[in-house]
Structures are given as C-alpha cells and as structure tokens.
Amino acid sequence: MTTPPALLIAGHGTRDDAGAEAFRAFVRELGRRRPGLPVAGGFIELSPPPLGEAVAELVGRGVRRFAAVPLMLVSAGHAKGDIPAALAREKERHPGVSYTYGRPLGPHPALLRVLERRLAEAVDPSWDPAEVTVLLVGRGSTDPDANAEVFKAARLLWEGRGYAGVETAFVSLAKPDVPSGLDRCARLGARRIVVLPYFLFTGILPDRVRTQTEEWAAAHPEAEVRSADVIGPEPELLDLVLERYEEAVKGDLRMNCDSCVYRIALPGFEDKVGLPQQPHFHPDDDGHHHHGHGHTHSHSHAH
C-alpha cells in the first residue's frame, strides 16, 4: 500500500503568544484526528516554529512526500508568493523530497456557518436579524484580489440569512478601516451593529479590531455595538483543512465549487443543489451576431 503524503500546515505568524499557541494546538489536533498521517506546522514569519523547521521535522520522520496547506482565509502575498518560495527552498535543502501545494481556505460554507454562530453568540437573543448590520473585518492586504475575497465572504454571509446588511472593513493596509466601516454602517441607518473579525485565531490584529470597535461605540452611544469572536479551532475548520489536504493530494484543486449554489446548500438557495443545467445561449460570445444561431455551452453543476 502506498504511504499517503504527510500534511504540512503553513501559518501566517503573529507576535501574540496566545495566537501562535492556538495554531500549534490546532496542528496537534489535526494529528490526533488522522492517526498515522504525519502532520507538522510552521510559520512564515513572527512566530516559532518557522516553516523550514516543520519541513525538517517531517523529513526527520522519514517523510519524502507532503502536501502543504496554507492556513489562511484569503490568497494574498503569503499564500501566493512567500509559501511557494519557502517550499521551493526546502526542496533544495532536502533532495528527494516532493510536495504538492493546496489552496487557502476561502469563504467555505462550513466557515460561514461558524461565522453565523459567532454572530448568534454576540447578539442579544431578542434582536431581529433584520435589524442587525454586520461589519466583517478582514486582515487587509496590498493585494486587491485578497481584499476582494473578504467582500465575497461578506456577500455570502449576507445571502439568505436575513441580516439588514453585511458591510466590510479592514484592520490594516487597506481601506475602509474599522472606524470608517462603522461610520458607513451608521450612515446606512444601522442602530444595531455586530463587528465580526474574519480571523482564524486570536492575535494582535483581532484585539485591535475589538479595541477600535469599543472606542467607536463609546463615541456613538446612539448605536448598540457588539463584538463577535474569531472563528477559532472549530470542528468545521479541522474538517476543511483535511479537505484541502485531500484536494492537494488528488490534484483536485477546484475553483469556486465551495460556494456554488448547484453543489452546496446555501441559505435561501437550497432548491438549486443538483439542479440540471440547460445549455446557455450567448449570441454575442465571440463578438459577432449569429442571427439567432449563437453558440451554446452546458454547465455541469450536479457534481
């Protein structure tokens, strides 16, 4: 029987000891979930152990093949550049080692369910969701694609859940910042606001989100403002990382099937799952009119 590749978890890193330990504890729990599967984890920056040390640990255990999964919500500079560069360096350091690289976690429906729980924990049970505006706060990046993914998560969180709205802000490197995001919510008429950090674990940046939220709330007593918790090491997150591992091992790196309404039961669109798709008629696909005889293509969504 062929030995499956090991699992390497690549983390961002934080100066917050509790956040770094949460990552390390998460890696240990992954190992407990999959006995017999070598699992190790390391950081790109700021926290021990570094990613290279985690690779060395696996090699020391006899591993020759591994799948690396970035423990990150969005595909920004670390996932796109830093981790691949680090892995290429480790391959040179350890001749004969091979690896595959998985994709970031993204706004997977399982994580959206966790975010929904965090909101439910933060609000007053008497509040009507239709009167609650959510401010989803991401890390922030100089990569517009990464910032756009946070907006995508906000939209998916809003769909079918009945909130008044889900706005977006960032705690660093990108606008709008947290106070500006809260200002926007207020200008839109929000009187009940829940600030939801789009972070996996505790750390300096999630703490900053909470502090800035408290400062804004103190200056705006007319609004009821609550802070929700980070995602945390929930079972859904453990399952998703293992799903990303299996994708990487099998070479099944799909695009946006995680949030495809024809594959996943999203709130309010459950009836679309597995729905047969008809060929679409696009008479102007190639820039020319075809007098009613345009090209067709079929979408196969009943996975």
CSV table of C-alpha atoms in Angstrom, one decimal:
chain,number,residue,atom,x,y,z
A,1,MET,CA,0.0,0.0,0.0
A,2,THR,CA,1.3,3.4,-0.9
A,3,THR,CA,2.0,5.7,2.0
A,4,PRO,CA,0.0,8.9,1.8
A,5,PRO,CA,1.9,12.2,1.7
A,6,ALA,CA,2.3,14.0,5.0
A,7,LEU,CA,0.4,17.2,5.8
A,8,LEU,CA,2.3,20.4,6.3
A,9,ILE,CA,0.3,23.4,7.7
A,10,ALA,CA,1.7,26.8,6.8
A,11,GLY,CA,0.6,29.7,9.1
A,12,HIS,CA,1.0,33.4,8.8
A,13,GLY,CA,2.6,34.1,12.1
A,14,THR,CA,1.7,36.5,14.9
A,15,ARG,CA,3.5,38.4,17.8
A,16,ASP,CA,0.7,37.3,20.0
A,17,ASP,CA,1.8,34.2,22.1
A,18,ALA,CA,-1.8,33.0,22.6
A,19,GLY,CA,-2.5,33.2,18.8
A,20,ALA,CA,0.7,31.3,18.0
A,21,GLU,CA,-0.1,28.6,20.6
A,22,ALA,CA,-3.6,28.3,19.1
A,23,PHE,CA,-2.1,27.5,15.8
A,24,ARG,CA,0.3,24.9,17.3
A,25,ALA,CA,-2.6,23.3,19.3
A,26,PHE,CA,-4.6,23.2,16.1
A,27,VAL,CA,-1.8,21.3,14.3
A,28,ARG,CA,-1.6,18.8,17.2
A,29,GLU,CA,-5.3,18.3,17.0
A,30,LEU,CA,-5.1,17.6,13.2
A,31,GLY,CA,-2.5,14.9,14.0
A,32,ARG,CA,-4.9,13.3,16.6
A,33,ARG,CA,-7.7,13.3,14.0
A,34,ARG,CA,-5.6,11.4,11.5
A,35,PRO,CA,-3.5,8.8,13.3
A,36,GLY,CA,-0.8,7.5,11.1
A,37,LEU,CA,-0.7,10.7,9.0
A,38,PRO,CA,2.5,12.7,9.8
A,39,VAL,CA,1.4,16.3,10.4
A,40,ALA,CA,3.6,19.3,11.1
A,41,GLY,CA,3.1,23.1,11.0
A,42,GLY,CA,5.2,26.2,10.8
A,43,PHE,CA,5.0,29.9,10.3
A,44,ILE,CA,6.2,32.2,7.5
A,45,GLU,CA,7.1,34.9,10.0
A,46,LEU,CA,7.0,36.3,13.5
A,47,SER,CA,6.3,33.0,15.4
A,48,PRO,CA,8.1,29.7,16.1
A,49,PRO,CA,8.5,27.2,14.6
A,50,PRO,CA,9.4,28.5,11.2
A,51,LEU,CA,8.1,26.6,8.2
A,52,GLY,CA,11.6,25.2,7.4
A,53,GLU,CA,11.8,23.7,10.8
A,54,ALA,CA,8.4,22.0,10.3
A,55,VAL,CA,9.6,20.5,7.0
A,56,ALA,CA,12.8,19.3,8.7
A,57,GLU,CA,10.7,17.6,11.3
A,58,LEU,CA,8.8,15.7,8.7
A,59,VAL,CA,11.9,14.7,6.8
A,60,GLY,CA,13.4,13.5,10.1
A,61,ARG,CA,10.4,11.2,10.5
A,62,GLY,CA,11.1,9.7,7.1
A,63,VAL,CA,8.7,11.7,5.0
A,64,ARG,CA,9.6,12.1,1.3
A,65,ARG,CA,6.3,13.5,0.1
A,66,PHE,CA,4.0,16.0,1.7
A,67,ALA,CA,1.0,18.3,0.8
A,68,ALA,CA,1.2,21.8,2.1
A,69,VAL,CA,-2.0,23.6,3.1
A,70,PRO,CA,-1.9,27.4,3.8
A,71,LEU,CA,-3.9,28.0,7.0
A,72,MET,CA,-5.2,31.3,5.6
A,73,LEU,CA,-8.6,32.6,4.7
A,74,VAL,CA,-7.6,34.6,1.6
A,75,SER,CA,-5.0,34.2,-1.1
A,76,ALA,CA,-2.7,37.2,-0.5
A,77,GLY,CA,1.1,37.6,-0.8
A,78,HIS,CA,1.9,34.9,1.7
A,79,ALA,CA,-0.2,32.2,0.0
A,80,LYS,CA,0.7,33.4,-3.5
A,81,GLY,CA,4.4,34.1,-3.1
A,82,ASP,CA,6.1,33.5,0.3
A,83,ILE,CA,4.9,30.0,1.0
A,84,PRO,CA,5.7,28.7,-2.6
A,85,ALA,CA,9.2,30.3,-2.3
A,86,ALA,CA,9.8,28.8,1.1
A,87,LEU,CA,8.7,25.3,-0.2
A,88,ALA,CA,11.0,25.6,-3.2
A,89,ARG,CA,13.9,26.5,-0.8
A,90,GLU,CA,13.1,23.4,1.4
A,91,LYS,CA,13.0,21.2,-1.7
A,92,GLU,CA,16.6,22.3,-2.4
A,93,ARG,CA,17.6,21.7,1.2
A,94,HIS,CA,16.2,18.2,1.2
A,95,PRO,CA,17.0,16.4,-2.1
A,96,GLY,CA,14.5,13.8,-3.0
A,97,VAL,CA,11.6,15.4,-1.2
A,98,SER,CA,8.5,16.3,-3.3
A,99,TYR,CA,5.3,18.2,-2.4
A,100,THR,CA,2.0,19.5,-3.7
A,101,TYR,CA,0.6,22.8,-2.7
A,102,GLY,CA,-3.1,23.3,-1.6
A,103,ARG,CA,-5.2,26.3,-1.7
A,104,PRO,CA,-6.3,28.7,1.0
A,105,LEU,CA,-9.5,28.1,3.0
A,106,GLY,CA,-11.6,30.8,1.4
A,107,PRO,CA,-15.2,31.6,2.3
A,108,HIS,CA,-16.2,27.9,2.5
A,109,PRO,CA,-19.8,27.3,3.6
A,110,ALA,CA,-18.6,25.4,6.7
A,111,LEU,CA,-16.7,28.5,7.8
A,112,LEU,CA,-19.7,30.7,7.0
A,113,ARG,CA,-21.7,28.5,9.4
A,114,VAL,CA,-19.1,29.2,12.1
A,115,LEU,CA,-19.3,32.9,11.5
A,116,GLU,CA,-23.0,32.7,11.8
A,117,ARG,CA,-22.6,31.0,15.2
A,118,ARG,CA,-20.2,33.8,16.3
A,119,LEU,CA,-22.9,36.3,15.3
A,120,ALA,CA,-25.5,34.4,17.3
A,121,GLU,CA,-23.3,34.4,20.3
A,122,ALA,CA,-22.7,38.1,20.1
A,123,VAL,CA,-26.2,39.4,19.6
A,124,ASP,CA,-29.0,39.9,22.1
A,125,PRO,CA,-31.4,36.9,21.6
A,126,SER,CA,-34.3,39.4,21.4
A,127,TRP,CA,-32.7,41.2,18.4
A,128,ASP,CA,-34.4,40.6,15.0
A,129,PRO,CA,-31.7,39.8,12.4
A,130,ALA,CA,-33.4,42.2,10.0
A,131,GLU,CA,-32.4,45.0,12.4
A,132,VAL,CA,-28.8,43.8,12.7
A,133,THR,CA,-26.0,45.1,10.4
A,134,VAL,CA,-22.8,43.1,10.4
A,135,LEU,CA,-19.3,44.6,9.8
A,136,LEU,CA,-17.0,41.8,8.7
A,137,VAL,CA,-13.4,42.9,9.3
A,138,GLY,CA,-10.6,41.3,7.4
A,139,ARG,CA,-6.8,41.5,7.9
A,140,GLY,CA,-6.3,43.8,4.9
A,141,SER,CA,-3.7,43.4,2.2
A,142,THR,CA,-1.9,45.3,-0.6
A,143,ASP,CA,-3.3,42.6,-2.9
A,144,PRO,CA,-6.7,43.7,-4.3
A,145,ASP,CA,-7.6,40.1,-5.0
A,146,ALA,CA,-7.2,39.2,-1.4
A,147,ASN,CA,-9.3,42.2,-0.3
A,148,ALA,CA,-12.0,41.3,-2.8
A,149,GLU,CA,-12.2,37.8,-1.3
A,150,VAL,CA,-13.3,39.4,2.0
A,151,PHE,CA,-16.0,41.2,0.2
A,152,LYS,CA,-17.1,37.9,-1.3
A,153,ALA,CA,-17.2,36.3,2.2
A,154,ALA,CA,-19.4,39.3,3.3
A,155,ARG,CA,-21.8,38.8,0.5
A,156,LEU,CA,-22.1,35.1,1.0
A,157,LEU,CA,-22.7,35.7,4.7
A,158,TRP,CA,-25.5,38.1,3.9
A,159,GLU,CA,-27.2,35.8,1.4
A,160,GLY,CA,-30.3,34.1,2.8
A,161,ARG,CA,-29.6,34.9,6.5
A,162,GLY,CA,-31.9,37.9,6.9
A,163,TYR,CA,-29.5,40.5,8.3
A,164,ALA,CA,-30.0,44.1,7.4
A,165,GLY,CA,-26.7,44.1,5.7
A,166,VAL,CA,-23.1,42.9,5.9
A,167,GLU,CA,-20.5,45.6,5.4
A,168,THR,CA,-16.8,45.2,5.0
A,169,ALA,CA,-13.7,46.8,6.6
A,170,PHE,CA,-10.0,46.0,7.2
A,171,VAL,CA,-7.8,46.4,10.2
A,172,SER,CA,-4.5,47.1,8.3
A,173,LEU,CA,-3.1,48.0,4.9
A,174,ALA,CA,-6.5,48.6,3.2
A,175,LYS,CA,-9.5,50.9,3.4
A,176,PRO,CA,-12.0,51.2,4.8
A,177,ASP,CA,-10.6,50.9,8.3
A,178,VAL,CA,-12.7,49.8,11.2
A,179,PRO,CA,-14.0,53.3,12.3
A,180,SER,CA,-14.8,54.1,8.7
A,181,GLY,CA,-16.7,50.9,8.3
A,182,LEU,CA,-18.7,51.6,11.4
A,183,ASP,CA,-19.3,55.1,10.2
A,184,ARG,CA,-20.7,53.7,7.0
A,185,CYS,CA,-23.0,51.3,8.9
A,186,ALA,CA,-24.3,54.3,10.9
A,187,ARG,CA,-24.9,56.4,7.7
A,188,LEU,CA,-26.8,53.5,6.3
A,189,GLY,CA,-29.2,53.7,9.3
A,190,ALA,CA,-27.8,50.9,11.4
A,191,ARG,CA,-28.6,51.1,15.1
A,192,ARG,CA,-27.6,47.5,16.0
A,193,ILE,CA,-24.1,46.5,14.7
A,194,VAL,CA,-22.1,43.4,15.2
A,195,VAL,CA,-18.4,43.6,14.4
A,196,LEU,CA,-17.2,40.2,13.2
A,197,PRO,CA,-13.5,39.6,12.9
A,198,TYR,CA,-12.6,37.5,9.8
A,199,PHE,CA,-9.7,35.8,11.5
A,200,LEU,CA,-9.0,32.2,12.4
A,201,PHE,CA,-7.4,32.7,15.8
A,202,THR,CA,-6.8,35.3,18.4
A,203,GLY,CA,-3.9,37.8,17.9
A,204,ILE,CA,-2.8,41.4,17.9
A,205,LEU,CA,-4.9,42.3,14.9
A,206,PRO,CA,-8.2,40.8,16.2
A,207,ASP,CA,-7.5,42.5,19.5
A,208,ARG,CA,-7.1,45.8,17.6
A,209,VAL,CA,-10.4,45.3,15.9
A,210,ARG,CA,-12.1,44.9,19.3
A,211,THR,CA,-10.4,48.0,20.8
A,212,GLN,CA,-11.3,50.2,17.8
A,213,THR,CA,-14.8,48.9,18.0
A,214,GLU,CA,-15.1,49.8,21.7
A,215,GLU,CA,-13.7,53.2,21.1
A,216,TRP,CA,-16.1,53.9,18.3
A,217,ALA,CA,-19.1,52.6,20.3
A,218,ALA,CA,-18.1,54.9,23.2
A,219,ALA,CA,-18.2,57.9,20.9
A,220,HIS,CA,-21.6,56.8,19.4
A,221,PRO,CA,-23.9,55.9,22.3
A,222,GLU,CA,-26.9,56.0,20.0
A,223,ALA,CA,-25.8,52.8,18.4
A,224,GLU,CA,-25.8,49.3,20.0
A,225,VAL,CA,-22.5,47.7,19.1
A,226,ARG,CA,-21.3,44.2,19.9
A,227,SER,CA,-18.0,42.4,19.1
A,228,ALA,CA,-18.0,38.8,18.0
A,229,ASP,CA,-15.2,36.3,18.5
A,230,VAL,CA,-12.8,34.9,15.9
A,231,ILE,CA,-13.5,31.6,14.1
A,232,GLY,CA,-11.3,29.5,16.4
A,233,PRO,CA,-10.3,25.8,16.2
A,234,GLU,CA,-13.8,24.6,15.4
A,235,PRO,CA,-14.5,21.1,14.0
A,236,GLU,CA,-15.5,22.7,10.7
A,237,LEU,CA,-12.1,24.3,10.4
A,238,LEU,CA,-10.3,20.9,11.1
A,239,ASP,CA,-12.5,19.2,8.5
A,240,LEU,CA,-11.9,21.9,6.0
A,241,VAL,CA,-8.1,21.7,6.3
A,242,LEU,CA,-8.2,18.0,5.8
A,243,GLU,CA,-10.5,18.6,2.8
A,244,ARG,CA,-7.9,20.9,1.3
A,245,TYR,CA,-5.2,18.3,2.0
A,246,GLU,CA,-7.2,15.6,0.1
A,247,GLU,CA,-7.6,18.1,-2.8
A,248,ALA,CA,-3.9,18.7,-3.0
A,249,VAL,CA,-3.1,15.0,-2.8
A,250,LYS,CA,-5.5,14.1,-5.5
A,251,GLY,CA,-4.7,17.2,-7.7
A,252,ASP,CA,-8.4,18.2,-7.4
A,253,LEU,CA,-7.8,22.0,-7.0
A,254,ARG,CA,-11.2,23.3,-7.9
A,255,MET,CA,-12.1,26.9,-8.4
A,256,ASN,CA,-15.3,28.2,-6.7
A,257,CYS,CA,-17.2,25.0,-6.2
A,258,ASP,CA,-17.2,25.6,-2.5
A,259,SER,CA,-19.8,28.3,-2.9
A,260,CYS,CA,-21.6,27.0,-6.0
A,261,VAL,CA,-25.3,27.1,-5.3
A,262,TYR,CA,-25.7,24.0,-7.5
A,263,ARG,CA,-23.3,22.0,-5.3
A,264,ILE,CA,-23.7,23.4,-1.8
A,265,ALA,CA,-26.9,24.2,0.0
A,266,LEU,CA,-26.5,27.9,0.7
A,267,PRO,CA,-29.2,29.6,2.8
A,268,GLY,CA,-32.2,30.6,0.7
A,269,PHE,CA,-31.0,28.6,-2.4
A,270,GLU,CA,-31.2,25.0,-1.1
A,271,ASP,CA,-33.5,24.1,-4.0
A,272,LYS,CA,-30.8,24.6,-6.6
A,273,VAL,CA,-28.5,21.8,-5.3
A,274,GLY,CA,-28.0,19.2,-8.1
A,275,LEU,CA,-30.4,21.1,-10.4
A,276,PRO,CA,-29.9,20.0,-14.0
A,277,GLN,CA,-28.5,22.8,-16.1
A,278,GLN,CA,-29.6,23.7,-19.6
A,279,PRO,CA,-27.2,25.0,-22.3
A,280,HIS,CA,-26.9,28.7,-22.2
A,281,PHE,CA,-27.4,30.7,-25.4
A,282,HIS,CA,-24.9,33.6,-25.9
A,283,PRO,CA,-25.4,35.0,-29.4
A,284,ASP,CA,-22.6,37.5,-28.8
A,285,ASP,CA,-20.0,35.3,-27.2
A,286,ASP,CA,-17.3,35.9,-29.9
A,287,GLY,CA,-18.3,39.5,-30.6
A,288,HIS,CA,-20.4,38.7,-33.7
A,289,HIS,CA,-24.2,38.3,-34.2
A,290,HIS,CA,-25.3,34.9,-35.5
A,291,HIS,CA,-28.9,35.7,-36.3
A,292,GLY,CA,-30.3,33.6,-33.6
A,293,HIS,CA,-27.9,30.7,-34.0
A,294,GLY,CA,-25.4,31.6,-31.3
A,295,HIS,CA,-23.0,29.2,-29.6
A,296,THR,CA,-24.2,27.1,-26.7
A,297,HIS,CA,-22.3,25.6,-23.8
A,298,SER,CA,-23.5,23.5,-20.9
A,299,HIS,CA,-22.8,23.9,-17.2
A,300,SER,CA,-22.5,20.6,-15.3
A,301,HIS,CA,-23.2,21.5,-11.7
A,302,ALA,CA,-24.8,18.3,-10.4
A,303,HIS,CA,-21.4,17.1,-9.1
